[in-house]
Coordinates of C-alpha atoms in Angstrom, one line a residue:
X746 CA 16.8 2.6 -31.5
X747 CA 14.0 4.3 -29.0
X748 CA 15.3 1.6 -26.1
X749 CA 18.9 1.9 -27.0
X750 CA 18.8 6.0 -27.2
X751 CA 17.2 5.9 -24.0
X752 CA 19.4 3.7 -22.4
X753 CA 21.9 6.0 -23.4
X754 CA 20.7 8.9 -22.2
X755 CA 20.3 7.6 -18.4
X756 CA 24.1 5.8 -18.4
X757 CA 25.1 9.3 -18.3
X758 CA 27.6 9.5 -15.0
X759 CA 25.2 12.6 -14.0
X760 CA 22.1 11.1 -14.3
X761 CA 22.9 8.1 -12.7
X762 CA 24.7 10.0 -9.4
X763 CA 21.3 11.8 -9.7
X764 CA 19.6 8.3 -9.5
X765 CA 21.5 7.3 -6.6
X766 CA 20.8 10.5 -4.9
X767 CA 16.9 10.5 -5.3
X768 CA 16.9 6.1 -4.0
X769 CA 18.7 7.3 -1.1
X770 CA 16.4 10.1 0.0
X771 CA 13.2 8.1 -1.2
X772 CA 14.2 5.3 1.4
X773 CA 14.7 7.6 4.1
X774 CA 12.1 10.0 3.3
X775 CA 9.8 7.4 3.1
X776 CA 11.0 5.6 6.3
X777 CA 10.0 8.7 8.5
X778 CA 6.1 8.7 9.9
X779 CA 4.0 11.0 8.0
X780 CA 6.2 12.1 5.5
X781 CA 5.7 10.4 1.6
X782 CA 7.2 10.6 -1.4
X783 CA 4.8 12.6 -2.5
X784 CA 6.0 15.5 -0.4
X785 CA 9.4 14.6 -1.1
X786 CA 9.2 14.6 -4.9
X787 CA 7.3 18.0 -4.8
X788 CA 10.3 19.3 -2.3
X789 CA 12.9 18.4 -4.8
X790 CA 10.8 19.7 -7.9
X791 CA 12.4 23.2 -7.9
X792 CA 15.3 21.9 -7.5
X793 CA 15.2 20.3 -11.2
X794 CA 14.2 23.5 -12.8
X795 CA 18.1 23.9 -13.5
X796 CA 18.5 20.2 -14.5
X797 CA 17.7 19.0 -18.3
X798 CA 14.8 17.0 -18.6
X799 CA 16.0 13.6 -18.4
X800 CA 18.0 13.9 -15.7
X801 CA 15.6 15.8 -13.6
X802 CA 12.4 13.4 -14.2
X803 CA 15.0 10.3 -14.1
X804 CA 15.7 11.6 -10.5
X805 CA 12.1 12.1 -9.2
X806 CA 10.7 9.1 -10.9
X807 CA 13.6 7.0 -8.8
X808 CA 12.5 8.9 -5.5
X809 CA 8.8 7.7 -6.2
X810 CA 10.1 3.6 -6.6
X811 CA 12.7 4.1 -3.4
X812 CA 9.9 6.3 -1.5
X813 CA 7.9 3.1 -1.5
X814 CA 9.9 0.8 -0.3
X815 CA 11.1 2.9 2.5
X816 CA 7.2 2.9 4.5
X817 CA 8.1 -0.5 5.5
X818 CA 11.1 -0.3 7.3
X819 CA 9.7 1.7 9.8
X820 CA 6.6 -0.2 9.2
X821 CA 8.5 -3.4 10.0
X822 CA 10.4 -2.6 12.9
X823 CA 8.5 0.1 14.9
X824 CA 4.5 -0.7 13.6
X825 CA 4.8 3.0 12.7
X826 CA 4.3 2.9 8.6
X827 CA 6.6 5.1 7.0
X828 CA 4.0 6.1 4.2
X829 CA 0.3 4.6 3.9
X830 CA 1.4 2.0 1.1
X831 CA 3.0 0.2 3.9
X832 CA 0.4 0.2 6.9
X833 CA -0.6 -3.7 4.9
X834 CA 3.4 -4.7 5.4
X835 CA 2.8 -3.7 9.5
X836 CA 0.2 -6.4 9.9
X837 CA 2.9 -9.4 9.6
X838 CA 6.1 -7.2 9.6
X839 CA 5.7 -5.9 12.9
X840 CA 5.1 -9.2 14.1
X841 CA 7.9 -10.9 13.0
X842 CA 9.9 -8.4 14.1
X843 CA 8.8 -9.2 17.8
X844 CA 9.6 -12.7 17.1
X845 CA 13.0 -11.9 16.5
X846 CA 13.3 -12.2 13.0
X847 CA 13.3 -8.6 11.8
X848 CA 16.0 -9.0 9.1
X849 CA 14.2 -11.8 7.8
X850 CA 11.3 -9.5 7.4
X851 CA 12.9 -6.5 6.0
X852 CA 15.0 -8.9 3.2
X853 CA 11.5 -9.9 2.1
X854 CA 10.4 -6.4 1.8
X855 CA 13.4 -5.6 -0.4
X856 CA 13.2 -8.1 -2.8
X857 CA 9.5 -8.2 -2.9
X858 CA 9.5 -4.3 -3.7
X859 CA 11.6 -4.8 -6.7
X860 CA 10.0 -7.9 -7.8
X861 CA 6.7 -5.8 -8.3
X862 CA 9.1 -2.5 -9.6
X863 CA 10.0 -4.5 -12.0
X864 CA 7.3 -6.4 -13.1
X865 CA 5.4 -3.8 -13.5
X866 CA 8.1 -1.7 -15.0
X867 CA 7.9 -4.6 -17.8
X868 CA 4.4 -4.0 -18.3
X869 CA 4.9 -0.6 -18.4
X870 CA 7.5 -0.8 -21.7
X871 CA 5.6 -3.7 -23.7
X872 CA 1.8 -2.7 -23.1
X873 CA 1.7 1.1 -22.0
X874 CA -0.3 2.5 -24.7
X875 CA -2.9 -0.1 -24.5
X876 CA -3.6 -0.4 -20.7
X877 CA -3.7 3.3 -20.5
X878 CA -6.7 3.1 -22.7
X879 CA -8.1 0.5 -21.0
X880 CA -7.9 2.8 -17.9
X881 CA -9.5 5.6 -19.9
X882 CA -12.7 3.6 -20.0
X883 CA -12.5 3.3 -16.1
X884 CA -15.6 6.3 -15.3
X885 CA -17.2 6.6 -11.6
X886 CA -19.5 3.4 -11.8
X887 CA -16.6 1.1 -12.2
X888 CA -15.0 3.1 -9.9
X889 CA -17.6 2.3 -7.7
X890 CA -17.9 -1.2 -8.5
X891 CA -14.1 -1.5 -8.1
X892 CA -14.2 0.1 -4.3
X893 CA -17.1 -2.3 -3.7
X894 CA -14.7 -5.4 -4.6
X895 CA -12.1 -3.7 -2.4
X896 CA -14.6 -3.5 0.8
X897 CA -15.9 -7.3 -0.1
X898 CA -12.5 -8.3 1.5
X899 CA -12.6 -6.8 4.8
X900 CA -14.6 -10.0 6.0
X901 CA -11.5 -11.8 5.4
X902 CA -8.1 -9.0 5.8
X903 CA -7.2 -10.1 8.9
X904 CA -8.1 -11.6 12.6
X905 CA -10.4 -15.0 13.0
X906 CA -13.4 -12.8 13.5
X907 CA -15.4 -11.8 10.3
X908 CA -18.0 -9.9 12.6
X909 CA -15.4 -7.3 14.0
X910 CA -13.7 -6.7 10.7
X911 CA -16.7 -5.4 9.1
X912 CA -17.6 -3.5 12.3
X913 CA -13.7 -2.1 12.4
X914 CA -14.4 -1.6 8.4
X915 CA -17.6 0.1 9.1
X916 CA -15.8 2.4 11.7
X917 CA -13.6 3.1 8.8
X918 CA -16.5 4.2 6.6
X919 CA -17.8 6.3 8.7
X920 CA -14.8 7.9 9.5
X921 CA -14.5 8.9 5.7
X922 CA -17.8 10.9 6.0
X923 CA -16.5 13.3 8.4
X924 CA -16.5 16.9 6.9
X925 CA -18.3 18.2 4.4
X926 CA -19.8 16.3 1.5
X927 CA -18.8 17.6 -2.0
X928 CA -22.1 16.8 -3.8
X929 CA -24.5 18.1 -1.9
X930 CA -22.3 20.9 0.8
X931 CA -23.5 19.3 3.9
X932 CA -21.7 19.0 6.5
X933 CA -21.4 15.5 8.6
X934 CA -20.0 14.8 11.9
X935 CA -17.8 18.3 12.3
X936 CA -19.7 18.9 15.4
X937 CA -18.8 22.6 14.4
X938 CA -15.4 22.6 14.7
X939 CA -13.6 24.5 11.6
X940 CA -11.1 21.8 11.2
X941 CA -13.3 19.0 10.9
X942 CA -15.2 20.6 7.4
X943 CA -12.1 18.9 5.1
X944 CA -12.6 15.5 7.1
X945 CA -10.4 14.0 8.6
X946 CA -6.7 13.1 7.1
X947 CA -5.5 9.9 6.3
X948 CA -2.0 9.8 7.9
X949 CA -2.8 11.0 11.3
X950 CA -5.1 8.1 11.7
X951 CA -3.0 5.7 10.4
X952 CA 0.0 6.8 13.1
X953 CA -2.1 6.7 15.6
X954 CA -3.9 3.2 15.1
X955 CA -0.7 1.5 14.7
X956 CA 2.0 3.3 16.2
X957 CA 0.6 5.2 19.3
X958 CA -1.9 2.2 19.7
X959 CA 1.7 0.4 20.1
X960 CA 2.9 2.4 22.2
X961 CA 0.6 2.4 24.8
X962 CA 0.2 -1.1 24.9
X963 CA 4.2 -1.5 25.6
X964 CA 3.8 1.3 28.2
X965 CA 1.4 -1.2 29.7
X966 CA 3.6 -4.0 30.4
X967 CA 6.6 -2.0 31.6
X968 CA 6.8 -4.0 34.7
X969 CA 7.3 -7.2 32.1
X970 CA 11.0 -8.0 32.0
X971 CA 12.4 -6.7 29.0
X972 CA 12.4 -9.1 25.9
X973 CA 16.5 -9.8 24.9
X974 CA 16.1 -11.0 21.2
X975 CA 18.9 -13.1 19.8
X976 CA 21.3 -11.8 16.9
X977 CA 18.8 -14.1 14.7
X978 CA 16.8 -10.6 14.4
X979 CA 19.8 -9.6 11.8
X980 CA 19.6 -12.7 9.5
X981 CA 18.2 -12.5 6.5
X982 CA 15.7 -14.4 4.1
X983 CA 16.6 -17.7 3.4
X984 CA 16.4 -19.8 -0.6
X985 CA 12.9 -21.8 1.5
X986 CA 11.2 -18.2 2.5
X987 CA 11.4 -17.3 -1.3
X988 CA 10.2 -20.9 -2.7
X989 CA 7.6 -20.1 -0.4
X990 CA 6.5 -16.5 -1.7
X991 CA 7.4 -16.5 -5.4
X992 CA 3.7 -17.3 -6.1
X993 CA 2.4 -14.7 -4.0
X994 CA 5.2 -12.4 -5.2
X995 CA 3.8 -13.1 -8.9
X996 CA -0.3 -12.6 -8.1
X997 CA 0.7 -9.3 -6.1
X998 CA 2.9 -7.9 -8.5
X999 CA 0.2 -8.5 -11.8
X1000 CA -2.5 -7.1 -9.6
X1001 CA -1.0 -3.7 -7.8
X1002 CA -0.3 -3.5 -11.6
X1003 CA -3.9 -3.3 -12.6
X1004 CA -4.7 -1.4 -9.3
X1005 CA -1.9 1.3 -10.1
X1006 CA -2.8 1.7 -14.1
X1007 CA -6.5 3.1 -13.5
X1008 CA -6.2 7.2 -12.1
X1009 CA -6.7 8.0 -8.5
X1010 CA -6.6 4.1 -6.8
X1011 CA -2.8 4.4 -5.9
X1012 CA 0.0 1.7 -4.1
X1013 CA -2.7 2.0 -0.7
X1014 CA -5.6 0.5 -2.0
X1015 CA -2.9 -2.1 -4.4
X1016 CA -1.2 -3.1 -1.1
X1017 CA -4.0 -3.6 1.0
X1018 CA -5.7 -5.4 -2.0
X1019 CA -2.7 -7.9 -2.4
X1020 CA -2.0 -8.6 1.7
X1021 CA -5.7 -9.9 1.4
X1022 CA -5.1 -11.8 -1.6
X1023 CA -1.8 -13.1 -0.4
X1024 CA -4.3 -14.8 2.6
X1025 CA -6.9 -15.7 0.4
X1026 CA -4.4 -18.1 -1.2
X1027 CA -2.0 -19.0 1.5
X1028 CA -1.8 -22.5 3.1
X1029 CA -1.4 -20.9 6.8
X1030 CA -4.2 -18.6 6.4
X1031 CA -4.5 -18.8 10.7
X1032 CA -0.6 -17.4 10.5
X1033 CA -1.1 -14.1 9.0
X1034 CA -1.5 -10.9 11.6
X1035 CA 1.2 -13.3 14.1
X1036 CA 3.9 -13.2 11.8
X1037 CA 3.8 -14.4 8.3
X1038 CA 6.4 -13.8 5.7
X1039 CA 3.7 -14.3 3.0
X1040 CA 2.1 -11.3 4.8
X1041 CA 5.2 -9.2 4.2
X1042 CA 5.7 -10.1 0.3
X1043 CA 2.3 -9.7 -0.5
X1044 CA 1.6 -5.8 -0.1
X1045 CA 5.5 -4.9 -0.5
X1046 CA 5.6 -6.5 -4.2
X1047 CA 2.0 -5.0 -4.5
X1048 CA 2.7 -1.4 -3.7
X1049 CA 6.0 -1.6 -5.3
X1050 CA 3.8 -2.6 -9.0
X1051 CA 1.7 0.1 -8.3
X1052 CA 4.5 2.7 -8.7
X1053 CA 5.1 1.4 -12.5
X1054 CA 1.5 1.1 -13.2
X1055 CA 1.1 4.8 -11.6
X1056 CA 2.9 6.2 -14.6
X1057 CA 0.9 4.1 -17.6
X1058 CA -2.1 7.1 -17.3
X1059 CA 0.5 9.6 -16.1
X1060 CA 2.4 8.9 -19.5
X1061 CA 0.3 7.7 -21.7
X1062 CA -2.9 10.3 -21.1
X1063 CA -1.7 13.0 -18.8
X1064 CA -3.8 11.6 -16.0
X1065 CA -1.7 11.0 -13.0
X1066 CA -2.4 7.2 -11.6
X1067 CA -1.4 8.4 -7.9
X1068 CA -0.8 11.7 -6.1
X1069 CA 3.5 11.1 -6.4
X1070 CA 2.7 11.2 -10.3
X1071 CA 0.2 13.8 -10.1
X1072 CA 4.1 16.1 -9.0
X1073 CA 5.9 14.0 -11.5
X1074 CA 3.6 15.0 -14.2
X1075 CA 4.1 19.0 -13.1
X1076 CA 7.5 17.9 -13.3
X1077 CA 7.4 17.1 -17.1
X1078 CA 5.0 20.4 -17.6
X1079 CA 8.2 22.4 -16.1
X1080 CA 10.2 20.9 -18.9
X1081 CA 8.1 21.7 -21.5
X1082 CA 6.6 18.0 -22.1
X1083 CA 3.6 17.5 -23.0
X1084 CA 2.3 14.0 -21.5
X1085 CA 0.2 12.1 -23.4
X1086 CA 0.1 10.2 -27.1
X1087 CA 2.5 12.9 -28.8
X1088 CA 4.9 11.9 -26.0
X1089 CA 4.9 8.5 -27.2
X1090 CA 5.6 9.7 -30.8
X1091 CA 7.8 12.0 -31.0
X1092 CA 10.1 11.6 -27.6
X1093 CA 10.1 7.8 -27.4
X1094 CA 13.2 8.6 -25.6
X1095 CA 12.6 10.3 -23.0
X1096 CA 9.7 7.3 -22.2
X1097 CA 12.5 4.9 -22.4
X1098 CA 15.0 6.8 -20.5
X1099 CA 12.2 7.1 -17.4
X1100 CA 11.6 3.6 -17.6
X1101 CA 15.5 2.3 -17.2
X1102 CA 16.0 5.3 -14.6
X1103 CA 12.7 3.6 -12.6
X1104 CA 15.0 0.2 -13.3
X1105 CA 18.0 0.9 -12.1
X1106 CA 16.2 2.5 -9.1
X1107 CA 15.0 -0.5 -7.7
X1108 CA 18.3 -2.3 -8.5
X1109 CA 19.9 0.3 -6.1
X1110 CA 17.4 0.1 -3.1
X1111 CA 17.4 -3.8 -3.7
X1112 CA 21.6 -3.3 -2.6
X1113 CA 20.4 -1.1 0.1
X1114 CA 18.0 -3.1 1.6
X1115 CA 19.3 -6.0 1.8
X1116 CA 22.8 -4.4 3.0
X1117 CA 20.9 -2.3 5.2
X1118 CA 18.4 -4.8 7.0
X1119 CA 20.9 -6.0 8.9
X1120 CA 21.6 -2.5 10.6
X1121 CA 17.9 -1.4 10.1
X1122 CA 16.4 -4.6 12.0
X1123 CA 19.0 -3.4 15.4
X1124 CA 16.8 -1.0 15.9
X1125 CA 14.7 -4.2 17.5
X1126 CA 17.5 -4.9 20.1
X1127 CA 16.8 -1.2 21.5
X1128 CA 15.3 -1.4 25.0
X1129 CA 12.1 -0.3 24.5
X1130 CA 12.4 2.5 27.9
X1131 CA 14.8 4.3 25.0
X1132 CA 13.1 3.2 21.4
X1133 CA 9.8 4.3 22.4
X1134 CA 10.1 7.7 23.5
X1135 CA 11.4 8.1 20.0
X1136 CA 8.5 6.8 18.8
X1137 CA 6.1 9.0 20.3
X1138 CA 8.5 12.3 18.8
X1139 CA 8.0 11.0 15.4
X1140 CA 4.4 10.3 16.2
X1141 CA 3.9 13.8 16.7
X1142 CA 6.3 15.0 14.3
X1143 CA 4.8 12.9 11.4
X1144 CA 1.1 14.2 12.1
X1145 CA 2.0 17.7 12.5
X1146 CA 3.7 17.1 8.7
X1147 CA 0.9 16.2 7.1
X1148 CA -0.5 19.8 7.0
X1149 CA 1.6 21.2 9.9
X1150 CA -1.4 21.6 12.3
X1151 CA -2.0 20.7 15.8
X1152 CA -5.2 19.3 14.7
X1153 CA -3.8 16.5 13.1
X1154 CA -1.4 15.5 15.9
X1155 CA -5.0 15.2 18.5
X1156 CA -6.7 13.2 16.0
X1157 CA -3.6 11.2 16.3
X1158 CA -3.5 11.2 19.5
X1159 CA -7.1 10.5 19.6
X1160 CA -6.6 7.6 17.1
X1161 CA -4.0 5.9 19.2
X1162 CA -6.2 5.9 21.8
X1163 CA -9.3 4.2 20.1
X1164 CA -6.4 1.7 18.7
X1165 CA -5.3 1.0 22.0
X1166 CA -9.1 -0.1 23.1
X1167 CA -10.0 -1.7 20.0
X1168 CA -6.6 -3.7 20.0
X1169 CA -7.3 -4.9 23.7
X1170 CA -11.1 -5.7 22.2
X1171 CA -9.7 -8.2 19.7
X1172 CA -10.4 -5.4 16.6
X1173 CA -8.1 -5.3 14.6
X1174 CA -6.4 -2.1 12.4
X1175 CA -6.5 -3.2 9.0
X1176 CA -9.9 -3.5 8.4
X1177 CA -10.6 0.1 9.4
X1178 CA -7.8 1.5 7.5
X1179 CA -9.0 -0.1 4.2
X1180 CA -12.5 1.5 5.3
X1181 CA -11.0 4.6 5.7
X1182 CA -9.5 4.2 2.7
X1183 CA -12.3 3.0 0.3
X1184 CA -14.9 5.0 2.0
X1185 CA -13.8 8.7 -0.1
X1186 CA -13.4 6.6 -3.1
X1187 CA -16.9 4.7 -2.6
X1188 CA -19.0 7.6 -1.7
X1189 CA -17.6 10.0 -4.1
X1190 CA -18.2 7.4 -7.3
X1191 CA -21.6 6.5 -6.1
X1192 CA -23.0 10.1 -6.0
X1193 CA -21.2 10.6 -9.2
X1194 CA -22.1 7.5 -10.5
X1195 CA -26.2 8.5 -9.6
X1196 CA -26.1 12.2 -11.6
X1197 CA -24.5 10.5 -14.7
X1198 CA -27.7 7.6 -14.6
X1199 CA -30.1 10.2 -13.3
X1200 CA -30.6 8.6 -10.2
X1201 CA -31.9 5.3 -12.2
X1202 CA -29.4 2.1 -10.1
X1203 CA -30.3 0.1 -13.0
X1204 CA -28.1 1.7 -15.4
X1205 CA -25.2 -0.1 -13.2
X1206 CA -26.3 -3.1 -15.2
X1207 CA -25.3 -1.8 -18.6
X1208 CA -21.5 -1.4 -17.8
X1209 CA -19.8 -4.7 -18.6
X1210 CA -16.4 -3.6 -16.4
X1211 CA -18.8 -2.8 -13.4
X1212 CA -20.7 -5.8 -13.9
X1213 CA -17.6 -7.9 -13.3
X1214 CA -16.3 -6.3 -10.7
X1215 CA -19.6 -6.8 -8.6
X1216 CA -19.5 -10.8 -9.8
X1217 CA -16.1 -10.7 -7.9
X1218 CA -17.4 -9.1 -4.8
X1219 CA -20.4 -11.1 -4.8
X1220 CA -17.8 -14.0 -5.1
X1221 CA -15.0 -12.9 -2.4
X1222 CA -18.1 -12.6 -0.2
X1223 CA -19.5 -16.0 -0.9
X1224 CA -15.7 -17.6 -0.8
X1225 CA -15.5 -18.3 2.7
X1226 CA -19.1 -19.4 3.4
X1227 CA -19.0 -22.0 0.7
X1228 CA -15.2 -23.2 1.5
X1229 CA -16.9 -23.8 5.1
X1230 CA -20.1 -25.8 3.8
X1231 CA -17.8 -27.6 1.1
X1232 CA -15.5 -28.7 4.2
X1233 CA -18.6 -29.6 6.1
X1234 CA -20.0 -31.8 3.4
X1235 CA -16.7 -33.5 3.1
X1236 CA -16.1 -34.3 6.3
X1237 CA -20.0 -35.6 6.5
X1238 CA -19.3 -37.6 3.6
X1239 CA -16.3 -39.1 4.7
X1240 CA -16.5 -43.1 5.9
X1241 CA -15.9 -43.5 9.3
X1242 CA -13.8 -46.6 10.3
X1243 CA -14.4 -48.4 13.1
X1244 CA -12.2 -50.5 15.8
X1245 CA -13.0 -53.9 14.4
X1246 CA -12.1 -54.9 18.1
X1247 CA -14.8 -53.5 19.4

C-alpha cells in the first residue's frame, strides 16, 4: 500500500503540472554555462514554502534529474558544459557535433540520462536502506582510497599520450591547492591576493578550458572557409548506435550509482569515472576524444545514476550525497520532515511519492530531448562569426554566476587562455579537470585520514573498503602496461609463415 499511496499522491493534476514545470527549467537552467541545478533548486525553494510537501519536494527533486541532463546540450553543441556533470559528455559530444552529427549526439544523451535515472531510481526503491548504510561506513580513509582509484585513471581518460595526461592531471592537483589549507591555515599559491584564500572555483575553470579555449581556437582559423554541415546534424540515434552502447549504458548506470550513494562524491566525479570506464572497455578505444558515441553514453547514463544514488544518504541518513540534495534536504526540513530512518517508517509515502515524481521526470525530459535535439543540434548550422560571440557573453555571464565576482570571470579568462596553449600542445582538458576535481577530495581525506591514525600510514591497511579500492588503483594502473606486454608476447609467439616460393 506504501507504493500505491504514493503513486497516488504524485498523479495529482497539481503535482504533476508542478513536475512538468521543474523538467522544463532544470533543462534549461542546466543548459546555461555556469548556472547548476543546485542554484536552481535553492532559487525555487522559497517558492515551495506555500506548497504541501509532496508537491513541493516532487518539484525540486524533478529539477535535480532534468538539471542534469541539460549540462550536455550545451556541452554537446557549443564545448561549453552546462553544469560540471557534463564537462565528460564534451570530450566526444563536441566532437561529433563538428562532424555533423549533433542530433545523433544529443539523442544519445537523452536516453542515456534516463537509462541511468532510472536505474538507479530502481536501486533507490528496492535497496535504499541497505546501501545507505553501506555508505555510512564510508569515513575519510576510504574516501581517500576512493579519490586515489579515481586519479589512477587519468593515465588512460583521454588522448594517446599517458605522459601528458598525468602532467595535465598533475596541473589539476595543483590547482586544487590554491588558497588556504583547512588543516593547518596556510596559505598556498594566493600570491597575496584576497580572492585567491578560498582557492580557486570549479566552474570558472571548467568554462574557460573548454569553452573559451574553443573559442580562441575558432578565432584562429577565421580565414578558413566556413564549414556548411549537412541537415544529417538533425538526425537522431539509430537501433545500431544503441546495440552498440547498451553495455556501456548498463556499467555506467550501476557505477555513478555506487559513486552517487556515498556523501560528498556527486554526478562529477560519477561521470568522469564512467567516460573512463566506457574507454576502458570499448573496442575503438583510439576513437574516443574524435567523436565517439560510446563517449557520449558513458558519463550521460553515469551522471544521470548519480542523481538517484544522491538521495539514498539524503533519505535514508540525512546526509546529502551531492550539493543539489544538500538544498533538497533543507527542502524537507521547511516541511517539517525529518530525513532519516523515521522517514522510512512512518512516511513511507512520501519516499514513494519522491521516487515516481524523480520517474516521471525523466520520462518527461526523455520526450524533450529527443523532440528537442533536433532543434537543439541547429544551433551547429549557425555561422560561427554569429554563434561565437554568443559564446564568449555566456562565458562571462556563467563565471560571474558562480559567485557574481569579476574574479571568477579573469580566472576564466585566464583558464581559456592556458586551454588554448595546452590544446595546441597536444594536452588535453579532461585529465586536468578530474585533477581539479579529485584534488579537494584527495587532500582533504588524507590530512583527515592522518589525525584519525595519528599520523601512523599503516593503519590504511586495517580498513578492508580502502584496501580494495587501492587493489583497483594498483590494477587500472597496471591495466595498460600488461595489455601491451600480453600483446607483445602474442605477437612474439605467433608462427610466422613463410612464401614457400621463396
Amino acid at each position: 500500500m506504501d507504493v500505491l499511496g504514493g503513486f497516488l499522491e504524485i498523479i495529482q493534476p497539481t503535482t504533476l503540472l508542478l513536475i512538468m514545470v521543474g523538467t522544463i527549467v532544470g533543462v534549461l537552467v542546466g543548459a546555461l554555462p555556469g548556472l547548476s541545478s543546485s542554484m536552481a533548486v535553492a532559487l525555487l525553494l522559497p517558492f515551495t514554502i506555500y506548497l504541501e510537501p509532496i508537491p513541493a519536494i516532487a518539484m525540486l527533486a524533478a529539477l535535480y534529474c532534468a538539471g542534469t541532463f541539460g549540462g550536455s546540450i550545451t556541452a554537446i553543441l557549443i564545448n561549453a558544459p552546462g553544469a560540471p556533470p557534463a564537462a565528460a559528455t564534451a570530450f566526444d559530444g563536441y566532437p561529433l557535433a563538428k562532424n555533423g552529427e549533433a542530433g545523433k549526439a544529443l539523442g544519445m544523451a537523452a536516453v542515456a540520462s534516463v537509462a541511468g535515472g532510472i536505474f538507479s531510481l530502481i536501486v533507490l526503491i528496492l535497496a535504499a536502506p541497505a546501501l545507505a548504510t553501506i555508505a555510512y561506513r564510508f569515513g575519510p580513509p576510504e574516501y581517500f582510497a576512493l579519490t586515489v582509484f579515481g586519479l589512477s585513471m587519468l593515465a588512460s581518460i583521454s588522448g594517446k599520450s599517458a605522459v601528458k595526461n598525468l602532467i595535465g592531471g598533475a596541473f589539476g592537483v595543483l590547482l586544487a591547492t590554491v588558497g588556504v589549507d583547512l588543516t593547518t591555515g596556510v596559505e598556498r599559491f594566493t600570491f597575496g591576493v584576497p580572492q585567491l584564500y578560498e582557492g580557486i572555483s570549479f566552474i570558472p575553470v571548467l568554462i574557460g578550458l573548454f569553452a573559451m579555449a574553443e573559442l580562441l581556437d575558432q578565432a584562429g582559423q577565421k580565414d578558413t572557409p566556413l564549414e556548411r554541415f549537412s541537415m544529417s546534424a538533425l538526425k537522431l540515434p539509430t537501433i545500431d548506435d544503441f546495440k552498440r552502447v547498451w553495455k556501456t549504458i548498463l556499467r555506467s548506470s550501476g557505477l555513478g550509482t555506487f559513486v552517487g550513494i556515498l556523501p560528498a562524491e556527486g554526478s562529477t566525479v560519477a561521470a568522469m569515472m564512467g567516460y573512463n570506464e566506457a574507454k576502458r572497455w570499448s573496442k575503438n578505444k583510439d576513437n574516443f576524444g574524435k567523436g565517439e558515441i560510446e563517449g557520449v553514453a558513458g558519463p550521460e547514463a553515469a551522471n544521470n545514476a548519480a542523481t538517484g544514488g544522491a538521495m539514498v544518504p539524503t533519505l535514508a541518513l540525512g546526509i546529502p550525497g551531492s550539493a543539489t540534495a544538500a538544498v533538497i534536504l533543507g527542502g524537507l526540513q521547511i516541511h517539517g520532515l525529518r530525513p532519516g530512518p523515521y522517514l522510512f517508517e512512518n512516511q513511507p509515502n512520501l519516499l514513494y511519492a519522491i521516487f515516481f515524481a524523480m520517474l516521471i521526470a525523466n520520462f518527461v525530459f526523455l520526450g524533450f530531448g529527443l523532440i528537442g535535439a533536433k532543434h537543439f543540434s541547429r544551433i551547429s548550422l549557425i555561422p560561427r562569426q554569429f554563434l561565437w560571440p554568443t559564446v564568449f557573453c555566456l562565458c562571462v555571464v556563467g563565471a560571474y554566476g558562480v559567485g557574481q565576482s569579476m574574479s571568477d570571470v579573469y580566472i576564466m579568462l585566464v583558464a581559456g587562455l592556458v586551454g588554448y596553449f595546452l590544446n595546441r600542445a597536444g594536452f588535453s582538458p579532461a585529465p586536468i579537470i578530474m585533477g581539479l576535481v579529485l584534488g579537494h577530495l584527495v587532500e582533504n581525506s588524507l590530512a583527515q585520514s592522518m589525525i584519525l591514525f595519528d599520523q601512523d600510514m599503516g593503519q590504511f591497511l586495517t580498513r578492508p573498503i580502502a584496501l580494495f579500492f587501492f587493489a583497483l588503483a594498483i590494477l587500472s594502473i597496471a591495466s595498460s602496461p600488461l595489455s601491451n606486454w600480453l600483446k607483445g608476447r602474442r605477437r612474439a609467439d605467433a608462427p610466422v609463415y613463410r612464401d614457400l616460393n621463396e
